[in-house]
Coordinates of C-alpha atoms (C1' of nucleotides) in Angstrom, one line a residue:
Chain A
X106 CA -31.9 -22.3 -0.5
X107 CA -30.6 -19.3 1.2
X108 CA -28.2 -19.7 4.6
X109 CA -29.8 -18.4 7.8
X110 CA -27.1 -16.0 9.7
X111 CA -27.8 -18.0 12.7
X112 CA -26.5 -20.9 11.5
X113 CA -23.6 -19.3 8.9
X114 CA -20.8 -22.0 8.2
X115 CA -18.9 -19.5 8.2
X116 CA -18.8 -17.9 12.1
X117 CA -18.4 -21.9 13.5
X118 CA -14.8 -20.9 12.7
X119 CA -13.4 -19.6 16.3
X120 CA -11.3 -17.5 14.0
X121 CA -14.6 -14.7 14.0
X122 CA -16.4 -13.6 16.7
X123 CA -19.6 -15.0 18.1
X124 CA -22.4 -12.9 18.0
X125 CA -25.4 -12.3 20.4
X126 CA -28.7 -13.7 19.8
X127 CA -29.7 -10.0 18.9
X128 CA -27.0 -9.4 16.6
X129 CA -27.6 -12.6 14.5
X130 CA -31.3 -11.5 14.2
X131 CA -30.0 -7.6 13.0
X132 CA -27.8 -9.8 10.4
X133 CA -30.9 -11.8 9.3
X134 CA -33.1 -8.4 8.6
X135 CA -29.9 -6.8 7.1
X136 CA -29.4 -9.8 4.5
X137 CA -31.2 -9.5 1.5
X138 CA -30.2 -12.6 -0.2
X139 CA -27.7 -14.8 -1.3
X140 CA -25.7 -14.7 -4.7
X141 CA -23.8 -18.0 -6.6
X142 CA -21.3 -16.6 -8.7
X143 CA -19.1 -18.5 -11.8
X144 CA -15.2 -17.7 -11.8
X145 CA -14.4 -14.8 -13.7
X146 CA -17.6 -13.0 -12.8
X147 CA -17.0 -9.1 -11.8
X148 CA -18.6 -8.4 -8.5
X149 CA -18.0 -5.0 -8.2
X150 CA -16.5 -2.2 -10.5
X151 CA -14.1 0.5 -9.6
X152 CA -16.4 4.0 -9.8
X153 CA -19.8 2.0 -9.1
X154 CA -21.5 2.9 -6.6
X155 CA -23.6 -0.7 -6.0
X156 CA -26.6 -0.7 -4.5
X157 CA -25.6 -4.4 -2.6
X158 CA -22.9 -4.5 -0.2
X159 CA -21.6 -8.6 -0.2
X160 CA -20.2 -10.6 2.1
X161 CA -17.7 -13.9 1.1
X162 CA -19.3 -17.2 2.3
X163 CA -16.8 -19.4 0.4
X164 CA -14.8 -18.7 -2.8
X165 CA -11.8 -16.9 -4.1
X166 CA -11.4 -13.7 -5.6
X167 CA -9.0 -10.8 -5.9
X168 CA -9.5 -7.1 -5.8
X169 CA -7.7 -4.7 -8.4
X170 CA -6.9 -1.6 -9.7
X171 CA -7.2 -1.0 -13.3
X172 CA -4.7 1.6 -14.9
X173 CA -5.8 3.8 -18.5
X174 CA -2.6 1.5 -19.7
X175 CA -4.2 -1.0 -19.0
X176 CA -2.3 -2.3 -16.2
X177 CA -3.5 -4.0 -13.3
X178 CA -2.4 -4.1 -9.6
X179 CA -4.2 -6.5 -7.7
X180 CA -4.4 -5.1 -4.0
X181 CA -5.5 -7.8 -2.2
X182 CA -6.8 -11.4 -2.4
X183 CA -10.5 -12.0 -1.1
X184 CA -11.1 -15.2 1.4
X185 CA -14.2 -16.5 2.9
X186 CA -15.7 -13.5 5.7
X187 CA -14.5 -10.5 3.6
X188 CA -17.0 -7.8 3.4
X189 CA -17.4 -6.3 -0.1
X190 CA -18.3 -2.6 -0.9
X191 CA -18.1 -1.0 2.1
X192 CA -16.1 1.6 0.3
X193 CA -19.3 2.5 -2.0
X194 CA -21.1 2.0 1.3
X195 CA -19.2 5.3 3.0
X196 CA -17.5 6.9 0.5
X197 CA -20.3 6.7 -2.6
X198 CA -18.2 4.4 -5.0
X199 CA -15.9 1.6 -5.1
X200 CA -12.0 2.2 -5.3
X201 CA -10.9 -0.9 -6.7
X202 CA -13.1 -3.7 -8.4
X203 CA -13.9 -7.4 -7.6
X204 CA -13.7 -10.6 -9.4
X205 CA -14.5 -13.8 -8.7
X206 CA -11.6 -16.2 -9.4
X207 CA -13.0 -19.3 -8.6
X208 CA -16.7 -20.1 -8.1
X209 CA -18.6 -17.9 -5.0
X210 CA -21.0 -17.5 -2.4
X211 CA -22.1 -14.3 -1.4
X212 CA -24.3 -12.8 1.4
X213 CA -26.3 -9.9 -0.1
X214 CA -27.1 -6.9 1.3
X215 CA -28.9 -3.8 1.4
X216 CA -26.4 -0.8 1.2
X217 CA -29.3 1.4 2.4
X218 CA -29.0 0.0 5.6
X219 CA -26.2 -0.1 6.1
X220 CA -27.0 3.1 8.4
X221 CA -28.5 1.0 10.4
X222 CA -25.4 -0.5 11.9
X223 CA -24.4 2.8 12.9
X224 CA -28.1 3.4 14.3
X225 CA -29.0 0.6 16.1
X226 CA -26.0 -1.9 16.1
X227 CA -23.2 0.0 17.5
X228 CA -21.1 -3.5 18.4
X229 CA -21.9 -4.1 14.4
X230 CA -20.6 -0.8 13.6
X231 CA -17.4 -1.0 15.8
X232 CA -16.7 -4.8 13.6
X233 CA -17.1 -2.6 10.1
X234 CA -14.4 -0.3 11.3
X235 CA -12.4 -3.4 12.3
X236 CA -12.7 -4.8 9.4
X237 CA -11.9 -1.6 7.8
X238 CA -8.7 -0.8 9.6
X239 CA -7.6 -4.8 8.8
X240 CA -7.9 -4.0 4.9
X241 CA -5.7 -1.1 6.1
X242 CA -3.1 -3.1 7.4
X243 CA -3.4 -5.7 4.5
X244 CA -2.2 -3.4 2.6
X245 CA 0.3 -1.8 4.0
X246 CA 1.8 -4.5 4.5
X247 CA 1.8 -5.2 0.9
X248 CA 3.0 -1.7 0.4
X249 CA 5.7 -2.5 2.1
X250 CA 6.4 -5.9 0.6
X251 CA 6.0 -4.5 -2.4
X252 CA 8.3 -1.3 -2.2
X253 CA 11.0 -2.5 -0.3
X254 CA 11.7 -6.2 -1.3
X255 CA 12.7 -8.3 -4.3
X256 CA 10.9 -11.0 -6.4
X257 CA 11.9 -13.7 -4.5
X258 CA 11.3 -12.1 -1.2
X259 CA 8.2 -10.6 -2.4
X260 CA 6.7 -13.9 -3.4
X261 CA 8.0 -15.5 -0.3
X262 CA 6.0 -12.9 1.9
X263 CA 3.1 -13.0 -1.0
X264 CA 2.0 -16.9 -0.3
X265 CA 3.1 -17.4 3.1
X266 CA 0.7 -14.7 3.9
X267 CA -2.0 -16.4 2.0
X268 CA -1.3 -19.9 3.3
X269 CA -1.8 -18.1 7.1
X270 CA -5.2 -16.7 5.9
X271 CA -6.3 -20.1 4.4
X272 CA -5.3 -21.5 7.5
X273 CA -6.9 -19.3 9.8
X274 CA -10.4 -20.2 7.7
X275 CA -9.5 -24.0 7.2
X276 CA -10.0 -23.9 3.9
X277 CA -5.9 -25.5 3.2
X278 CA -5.6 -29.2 3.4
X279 CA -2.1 -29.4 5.1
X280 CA 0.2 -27.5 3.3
X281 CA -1.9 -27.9 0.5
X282 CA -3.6 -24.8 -0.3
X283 CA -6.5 -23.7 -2.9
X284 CA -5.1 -21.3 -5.3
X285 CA -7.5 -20.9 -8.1
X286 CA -5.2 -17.6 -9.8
X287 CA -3.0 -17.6 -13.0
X288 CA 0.1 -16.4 -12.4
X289 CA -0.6 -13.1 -14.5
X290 CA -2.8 -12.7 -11.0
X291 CA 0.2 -13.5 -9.2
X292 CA 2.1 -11.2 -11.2
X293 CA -0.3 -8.6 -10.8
X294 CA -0.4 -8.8 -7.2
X295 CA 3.5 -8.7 -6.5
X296 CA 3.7 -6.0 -9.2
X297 CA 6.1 -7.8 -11.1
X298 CA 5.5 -8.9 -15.5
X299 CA 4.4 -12.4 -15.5
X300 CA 7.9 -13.4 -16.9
X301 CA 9.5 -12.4 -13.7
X302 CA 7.0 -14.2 -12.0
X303 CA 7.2 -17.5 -14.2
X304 CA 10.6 -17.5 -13.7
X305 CA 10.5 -16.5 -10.0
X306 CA 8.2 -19.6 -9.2
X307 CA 10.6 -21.7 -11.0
X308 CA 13.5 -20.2 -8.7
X309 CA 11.4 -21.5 -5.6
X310 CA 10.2 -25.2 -6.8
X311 CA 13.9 -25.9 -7.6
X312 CA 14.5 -24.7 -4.5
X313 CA 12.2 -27.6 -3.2
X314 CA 10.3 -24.2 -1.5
X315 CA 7.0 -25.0 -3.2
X316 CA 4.8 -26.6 -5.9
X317 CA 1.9 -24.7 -7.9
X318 CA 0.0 -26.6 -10.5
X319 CA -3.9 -27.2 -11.5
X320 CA -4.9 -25.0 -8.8
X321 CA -3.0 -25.8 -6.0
X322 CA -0.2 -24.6 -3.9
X323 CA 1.6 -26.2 -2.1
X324 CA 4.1 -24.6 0.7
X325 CA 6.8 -27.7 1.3
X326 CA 9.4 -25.8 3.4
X327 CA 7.6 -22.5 4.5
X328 CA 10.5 -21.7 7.3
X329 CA 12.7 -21.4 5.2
X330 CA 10.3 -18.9 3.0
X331 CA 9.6 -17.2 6.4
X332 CA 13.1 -16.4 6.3
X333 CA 13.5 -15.0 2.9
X334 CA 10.4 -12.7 3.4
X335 CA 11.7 -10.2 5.8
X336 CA 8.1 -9.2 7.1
X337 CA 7.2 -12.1 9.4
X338 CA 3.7 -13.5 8.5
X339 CA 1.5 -13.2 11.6
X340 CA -2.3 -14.4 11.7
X341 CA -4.3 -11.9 13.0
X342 CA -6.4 -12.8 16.5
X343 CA -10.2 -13.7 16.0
X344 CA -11.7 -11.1 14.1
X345 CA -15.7 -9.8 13.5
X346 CA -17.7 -11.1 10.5
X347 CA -19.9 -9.5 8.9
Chain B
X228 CA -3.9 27.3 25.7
X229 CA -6.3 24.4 24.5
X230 CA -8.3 25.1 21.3
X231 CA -11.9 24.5 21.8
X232 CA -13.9 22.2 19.6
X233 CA -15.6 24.7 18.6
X234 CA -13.8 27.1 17.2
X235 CA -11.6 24.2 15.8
X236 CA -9.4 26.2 13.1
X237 CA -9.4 23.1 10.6
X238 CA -13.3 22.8 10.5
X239 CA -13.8 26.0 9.2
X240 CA -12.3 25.0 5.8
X241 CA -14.8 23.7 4.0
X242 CA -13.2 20.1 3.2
X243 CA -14.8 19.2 6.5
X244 CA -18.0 18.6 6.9
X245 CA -19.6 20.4 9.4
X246 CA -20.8 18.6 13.3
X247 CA -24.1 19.9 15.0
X248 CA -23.9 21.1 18.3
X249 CA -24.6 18.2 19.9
X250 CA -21.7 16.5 18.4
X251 CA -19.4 19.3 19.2
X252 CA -20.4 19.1 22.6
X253 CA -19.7 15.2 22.3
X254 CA -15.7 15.9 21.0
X255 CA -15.7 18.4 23.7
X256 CA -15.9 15.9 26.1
X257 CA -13.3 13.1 24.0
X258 CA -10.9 15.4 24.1
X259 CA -8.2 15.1 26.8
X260 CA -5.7 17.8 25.4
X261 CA -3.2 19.3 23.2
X262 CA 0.0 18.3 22.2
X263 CA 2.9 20.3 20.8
X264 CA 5.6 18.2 19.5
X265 CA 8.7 19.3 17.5
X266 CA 10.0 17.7 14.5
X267 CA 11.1 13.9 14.4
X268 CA 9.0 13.4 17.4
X269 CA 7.3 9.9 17.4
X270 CA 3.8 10.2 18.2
X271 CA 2.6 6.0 18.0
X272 CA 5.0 3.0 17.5
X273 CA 4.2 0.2 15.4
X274 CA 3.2 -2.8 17.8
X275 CA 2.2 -0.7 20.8
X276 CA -0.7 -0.3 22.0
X277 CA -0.9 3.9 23.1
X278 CA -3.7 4.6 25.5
X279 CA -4.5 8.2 23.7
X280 CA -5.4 8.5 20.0
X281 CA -5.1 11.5 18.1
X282 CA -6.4 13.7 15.3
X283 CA -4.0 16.3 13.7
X284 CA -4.5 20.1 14.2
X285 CA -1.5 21.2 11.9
X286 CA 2.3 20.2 11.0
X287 CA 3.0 17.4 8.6
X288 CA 4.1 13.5 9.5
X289 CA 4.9 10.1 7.8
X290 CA 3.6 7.2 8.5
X291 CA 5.7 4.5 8.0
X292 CA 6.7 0.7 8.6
X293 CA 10.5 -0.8 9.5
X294 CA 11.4 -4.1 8.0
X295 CA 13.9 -6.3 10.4
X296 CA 17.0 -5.0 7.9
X297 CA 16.2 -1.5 8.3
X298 CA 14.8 -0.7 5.6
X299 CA 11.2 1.7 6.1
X300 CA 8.8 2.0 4.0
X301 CA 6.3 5.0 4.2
X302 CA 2.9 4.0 4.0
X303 CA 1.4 7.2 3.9
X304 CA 1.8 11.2 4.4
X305 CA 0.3 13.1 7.4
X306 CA -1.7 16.1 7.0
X307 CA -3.9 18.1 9.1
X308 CA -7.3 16.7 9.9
X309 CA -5.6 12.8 9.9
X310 CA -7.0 10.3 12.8
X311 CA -4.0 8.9 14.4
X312 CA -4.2 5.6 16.0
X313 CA -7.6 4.0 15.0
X314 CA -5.7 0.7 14.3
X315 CA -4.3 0.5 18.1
X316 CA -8.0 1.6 18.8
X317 CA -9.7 -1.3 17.3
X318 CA -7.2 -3.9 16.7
X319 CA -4.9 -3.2 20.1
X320 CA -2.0 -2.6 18.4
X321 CA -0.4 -0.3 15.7
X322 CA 0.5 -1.8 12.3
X323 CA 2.7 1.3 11.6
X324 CA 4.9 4.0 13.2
X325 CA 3.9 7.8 12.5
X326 CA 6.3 10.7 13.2
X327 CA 6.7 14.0 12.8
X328 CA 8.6 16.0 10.3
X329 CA 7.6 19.4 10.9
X330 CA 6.5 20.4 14.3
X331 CA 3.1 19.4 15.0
X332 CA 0.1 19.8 17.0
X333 CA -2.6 17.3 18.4
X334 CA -5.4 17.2 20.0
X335 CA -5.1 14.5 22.4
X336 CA -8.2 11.9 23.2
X337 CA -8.4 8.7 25.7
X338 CA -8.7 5.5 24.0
X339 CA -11.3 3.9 26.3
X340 CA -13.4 6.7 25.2
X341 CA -13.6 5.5 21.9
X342 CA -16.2 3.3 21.9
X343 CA -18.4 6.0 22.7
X344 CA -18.6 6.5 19.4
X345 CA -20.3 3.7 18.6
X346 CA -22.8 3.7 21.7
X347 CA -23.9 7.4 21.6
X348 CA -22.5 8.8 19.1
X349 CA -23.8 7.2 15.4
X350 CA -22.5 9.6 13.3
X351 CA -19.4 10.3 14.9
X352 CA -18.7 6.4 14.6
X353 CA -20.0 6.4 11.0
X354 CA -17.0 9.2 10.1
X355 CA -14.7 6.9 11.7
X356 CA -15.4 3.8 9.3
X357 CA -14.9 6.5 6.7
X358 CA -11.8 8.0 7.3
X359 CA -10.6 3.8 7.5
X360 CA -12.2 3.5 3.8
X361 CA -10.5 6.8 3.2
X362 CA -6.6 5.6 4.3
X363 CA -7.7 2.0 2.3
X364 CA -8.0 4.1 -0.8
X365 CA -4.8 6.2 -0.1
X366 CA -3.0 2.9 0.5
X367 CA -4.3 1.1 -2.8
X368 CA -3.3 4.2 -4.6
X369 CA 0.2 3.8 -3.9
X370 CA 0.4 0.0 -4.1
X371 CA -0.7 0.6 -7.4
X372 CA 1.7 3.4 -7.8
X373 CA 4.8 1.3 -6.7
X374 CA 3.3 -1.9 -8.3
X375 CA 3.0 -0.6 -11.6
X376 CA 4.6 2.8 -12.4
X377 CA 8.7 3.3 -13.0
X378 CA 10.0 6.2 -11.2
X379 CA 9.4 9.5 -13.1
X380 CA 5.7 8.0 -12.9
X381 CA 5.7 7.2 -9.2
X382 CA 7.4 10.6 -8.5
X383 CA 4.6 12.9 -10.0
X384 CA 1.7 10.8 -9.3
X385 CA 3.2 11.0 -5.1
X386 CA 3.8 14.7 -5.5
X387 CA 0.7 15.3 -7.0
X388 CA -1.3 13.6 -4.6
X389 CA 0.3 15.4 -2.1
X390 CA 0.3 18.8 -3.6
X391 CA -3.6 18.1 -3.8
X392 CA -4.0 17.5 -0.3
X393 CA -2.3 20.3 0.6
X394 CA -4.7 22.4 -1.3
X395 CA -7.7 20.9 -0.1
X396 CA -6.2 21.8 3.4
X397 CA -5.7 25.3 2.3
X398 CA -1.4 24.9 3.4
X399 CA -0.3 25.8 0.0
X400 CA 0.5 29.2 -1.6
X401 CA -0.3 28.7 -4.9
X402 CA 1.7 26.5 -6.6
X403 CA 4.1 26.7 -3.6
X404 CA 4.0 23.6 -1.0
X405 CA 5.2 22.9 2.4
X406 CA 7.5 19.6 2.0
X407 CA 9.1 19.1 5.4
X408 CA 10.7 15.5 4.1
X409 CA 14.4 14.5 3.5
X410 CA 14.8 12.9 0.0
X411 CA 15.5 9.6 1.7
X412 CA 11.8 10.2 3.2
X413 CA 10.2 10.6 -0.2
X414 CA 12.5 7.8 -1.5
X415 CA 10.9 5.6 1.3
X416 CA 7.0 6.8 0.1
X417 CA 8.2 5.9 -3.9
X418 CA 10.1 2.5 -2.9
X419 CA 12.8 4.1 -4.8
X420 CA 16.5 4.0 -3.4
X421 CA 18.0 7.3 -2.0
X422 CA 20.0 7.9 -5.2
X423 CA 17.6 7.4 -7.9
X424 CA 15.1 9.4 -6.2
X425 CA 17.7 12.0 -6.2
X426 CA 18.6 11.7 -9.6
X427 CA 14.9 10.9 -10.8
X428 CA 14.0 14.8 -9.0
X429 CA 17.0 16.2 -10.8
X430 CA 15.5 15.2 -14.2
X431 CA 12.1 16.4 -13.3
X432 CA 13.9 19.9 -12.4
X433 CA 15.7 19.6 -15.7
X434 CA 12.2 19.3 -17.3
X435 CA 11.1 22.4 -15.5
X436 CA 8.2 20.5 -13.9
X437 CA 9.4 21.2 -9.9
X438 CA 11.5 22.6 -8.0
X439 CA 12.1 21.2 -4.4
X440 CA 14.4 22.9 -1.9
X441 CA 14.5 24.4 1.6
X442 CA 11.7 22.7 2.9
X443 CA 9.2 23.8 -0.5
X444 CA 7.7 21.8 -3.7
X445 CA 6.9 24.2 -6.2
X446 CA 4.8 22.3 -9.3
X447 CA 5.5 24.3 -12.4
X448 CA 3.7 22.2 -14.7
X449 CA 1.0 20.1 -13.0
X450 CA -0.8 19.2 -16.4
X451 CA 2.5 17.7 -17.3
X452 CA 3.0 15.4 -14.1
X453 CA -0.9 14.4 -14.5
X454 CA -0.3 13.3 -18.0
X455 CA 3.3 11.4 -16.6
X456 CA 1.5 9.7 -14.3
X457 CA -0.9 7.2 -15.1
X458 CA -3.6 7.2 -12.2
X459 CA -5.3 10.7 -12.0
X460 CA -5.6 12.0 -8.9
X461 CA -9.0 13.5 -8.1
X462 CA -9.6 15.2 -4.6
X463 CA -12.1 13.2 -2.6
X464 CA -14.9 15.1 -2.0
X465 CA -16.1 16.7 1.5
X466 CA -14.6 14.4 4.2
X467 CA -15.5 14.1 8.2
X468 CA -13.1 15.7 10.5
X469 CA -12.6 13.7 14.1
Chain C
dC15 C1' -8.9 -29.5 -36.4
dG16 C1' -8.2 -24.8 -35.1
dG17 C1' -8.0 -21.3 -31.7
dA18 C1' -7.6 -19.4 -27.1
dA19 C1' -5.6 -19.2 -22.6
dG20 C1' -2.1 -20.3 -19.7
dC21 C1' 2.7 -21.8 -18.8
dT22 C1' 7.7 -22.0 -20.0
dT23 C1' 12.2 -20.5 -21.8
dG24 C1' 15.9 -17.8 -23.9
dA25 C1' 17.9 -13.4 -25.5
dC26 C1' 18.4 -8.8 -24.9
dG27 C1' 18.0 -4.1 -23.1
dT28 C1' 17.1 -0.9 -19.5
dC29 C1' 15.8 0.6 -15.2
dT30 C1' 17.2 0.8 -10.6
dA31 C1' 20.3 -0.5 -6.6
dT32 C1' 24.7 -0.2 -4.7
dC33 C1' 29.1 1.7 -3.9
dA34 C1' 32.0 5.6 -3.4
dA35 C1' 33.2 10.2 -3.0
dG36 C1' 32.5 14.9 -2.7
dA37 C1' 29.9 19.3 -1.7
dT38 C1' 27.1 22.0 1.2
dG39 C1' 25.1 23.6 5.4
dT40 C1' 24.3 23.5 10.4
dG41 C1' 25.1 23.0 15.1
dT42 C1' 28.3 22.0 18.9
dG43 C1' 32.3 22.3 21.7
dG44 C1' 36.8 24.1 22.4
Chain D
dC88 C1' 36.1 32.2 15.9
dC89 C1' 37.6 27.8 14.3
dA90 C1' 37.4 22.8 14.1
dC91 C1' 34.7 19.0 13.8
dA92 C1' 31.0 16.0 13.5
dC93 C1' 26.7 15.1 11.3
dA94 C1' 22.9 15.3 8.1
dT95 C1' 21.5 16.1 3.6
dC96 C1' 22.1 16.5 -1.1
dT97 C1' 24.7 15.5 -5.4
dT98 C1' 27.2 12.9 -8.9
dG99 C1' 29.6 9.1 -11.4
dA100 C1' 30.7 4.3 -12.1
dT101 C1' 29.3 -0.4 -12.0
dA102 C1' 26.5 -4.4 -11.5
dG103 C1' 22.4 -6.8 -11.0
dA104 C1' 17.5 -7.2 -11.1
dC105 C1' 13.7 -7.0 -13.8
dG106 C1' 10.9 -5.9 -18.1
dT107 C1' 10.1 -6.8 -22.8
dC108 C1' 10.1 -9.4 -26.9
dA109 C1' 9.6 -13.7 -29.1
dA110 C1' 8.7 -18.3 -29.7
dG111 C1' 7.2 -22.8 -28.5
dC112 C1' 4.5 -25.9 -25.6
dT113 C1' 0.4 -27.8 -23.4
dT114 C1' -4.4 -28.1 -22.3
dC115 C1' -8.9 -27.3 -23.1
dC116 C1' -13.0 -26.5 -25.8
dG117 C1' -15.9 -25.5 -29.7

DNA sequence: CGGAAGCTTGACGTCTATCAAGATGTGTGG
DNA sequence: CCACACATCTTGATAGACGTCAAGCTTCCG
């Protein structure tokens, strides 16, 4: 049983933009399918050059860089409403890969057409390149999180910022929050060693800041980690989706 | 004197692919003037909202983002050919400051205009997306750089990357590059402090692998710095020029 | 029961930040 | 022309943050 775009779970949110009859009958044609993915599963690869672009109807993931050391720097977290591959889309092949962390719905796609938005959708084609130039800002802001703060700060910023995208998509239950990552993910993403990070988190639950256990984070005093972060944690207005 | 889109002087280097007529006719029309600006000059501020956008004729820039305690980090270098204010265009506002370190010249074009792209102008809108995927890649290049790499790593992979877009642009003379940055600028691009940048150039001179004075960054041994430096850098291919 | 994956903790070393001071060069005003 | 302020670069000393190594613990699963 495949979703119909015109009635996606997803765009109820009145985070995302409502779309014109016309528009939801382009995203219809332009949908290909629909994929059910198990945790752990790789959705796209750095280099590839996939001929399906995706887009996130619920699940988790993360998006990383893989270093010839085998390092890893995750460069951002994937939520419900991200579009995946749009850098094979223009550019001819991914620059970072995709995993699933926990299980995932995805909205498949025809890269092929993906002309088409350009063609015939120009309101479509203005979202991509909003959606673009948000991925842009994601990360620098983690640039800057990342280059200019210290592992308590840094993981501060780090969740705060993902408890405000969970809440803009409802997906949080209070200040209870889904967090199906290991904290070599965590690590990975603050570009810290896991060590650091173990005893990082530790810092912060003494603190009475915040839990994390069995999948679940919870944010008990997230002023206070607003404080700490330096970077104020602001949700972004209502945004396209794709 | 205005240059004419035309006889653009960047689009004759064959990094940029080339427009048809009708499309230079099109940026003919988007564009409102030329600016001359001298060094340390603020073109956009982070958070406003600047009713002109930009594309860069020649001179170098940072990009960059203050944190409430002063600190900066630098996002990104500017070269020739960069869109400037495609965030503020789409989103309203900008989520980073760019300035200019040498003195600069822009070609000037009216915001409102820029939807344009999209409604008449397919291609045109289809380079913008790109040159978004394009500063997304940049960006999770150096998150990964600063996430992952100590600072003899970061150091040559940043120089590196910048020596090679210098040379796709042509601004180089041989192994000689323009470098119109303080060390407390490149310190802000590595997420290094202003002394160990200093100290971690000194042992790269020591090594014979740079030099870097006077406003030039000679590369001795680029092999070298490649092997130092984890991520390879590879020159994208053929780009669009706004 | 054994093994794998993830989490936790302590010990140790090193990388990097901070502080402080001096050197050099440049532009401005007297 | 000199004095001075200012920006930039340089260097050493010191301390703290963070990475690495190593080991043990728990849970889950075949």
């Amino acid at each position: 049983m495949v979703t119909d775009c015109g009635h996606c779970p997803l765009r109820k949110r009145d985070v995302f933009e409502p779309l014109t009859d016309d528009e939801v009958a382009f995203m219809r044609r332009f949908k290909v399918g629909e994929l059910k993915i198990d945790p752990g599963t790789t959705v796209l690869m750095e280099g590839s050059n996939s001929p399906q672009l995706f887009s996130v109807l619920s699940g988790l993931g993360l998006r990383y860089k893989l270093l010839p050391n085998g390092r890893r720097q995750v460069v951002n977290f994937v939520f419900p409403g991200c579009f995946l591959g749009l850098q094979a889309g223009v550019m001819g092949e991914m620059k970072h890969s995709v995993e699933a962390s926990s299980a995932m719905v995805l909205c498949v796609f025809d890269r092929a057409s993906l002309w088409n938005f350009f063609k015939s959708q120009p309101t479509r084609a203005y979202d991509l390149t909003w959606l673009a130039a948000m991925e842009e800002h994601f990360m620098g802001e983690a640039l800057t999180s990342i280059g200019q703060m210290n592992a308590v700060q840094r993981m501060c910023w780090g969740l705060l910022r993902y408890a405000a995208r969970c809440t803009d998509l409802g997906i949080n239950d209070g200040d209870h929050y889904p967090f199906p990552f290991t904290q070599q993910d965590l690590a990975d993403a603050l570009g810290l060693s896991l060590v650091h990070t173990n005893k990082t988190l530790m810092k912060l639950r003494e603190r009475g800041m915040l839990s994390l256990s069995d999948g679940v984070l919870i944010l008990h005093r997230p002023e206070e980690m607003q404080e700490q972060s330096m970077l104020p944690v602001t949700s972004p207005a209502r945004r396209p989706l794709i």
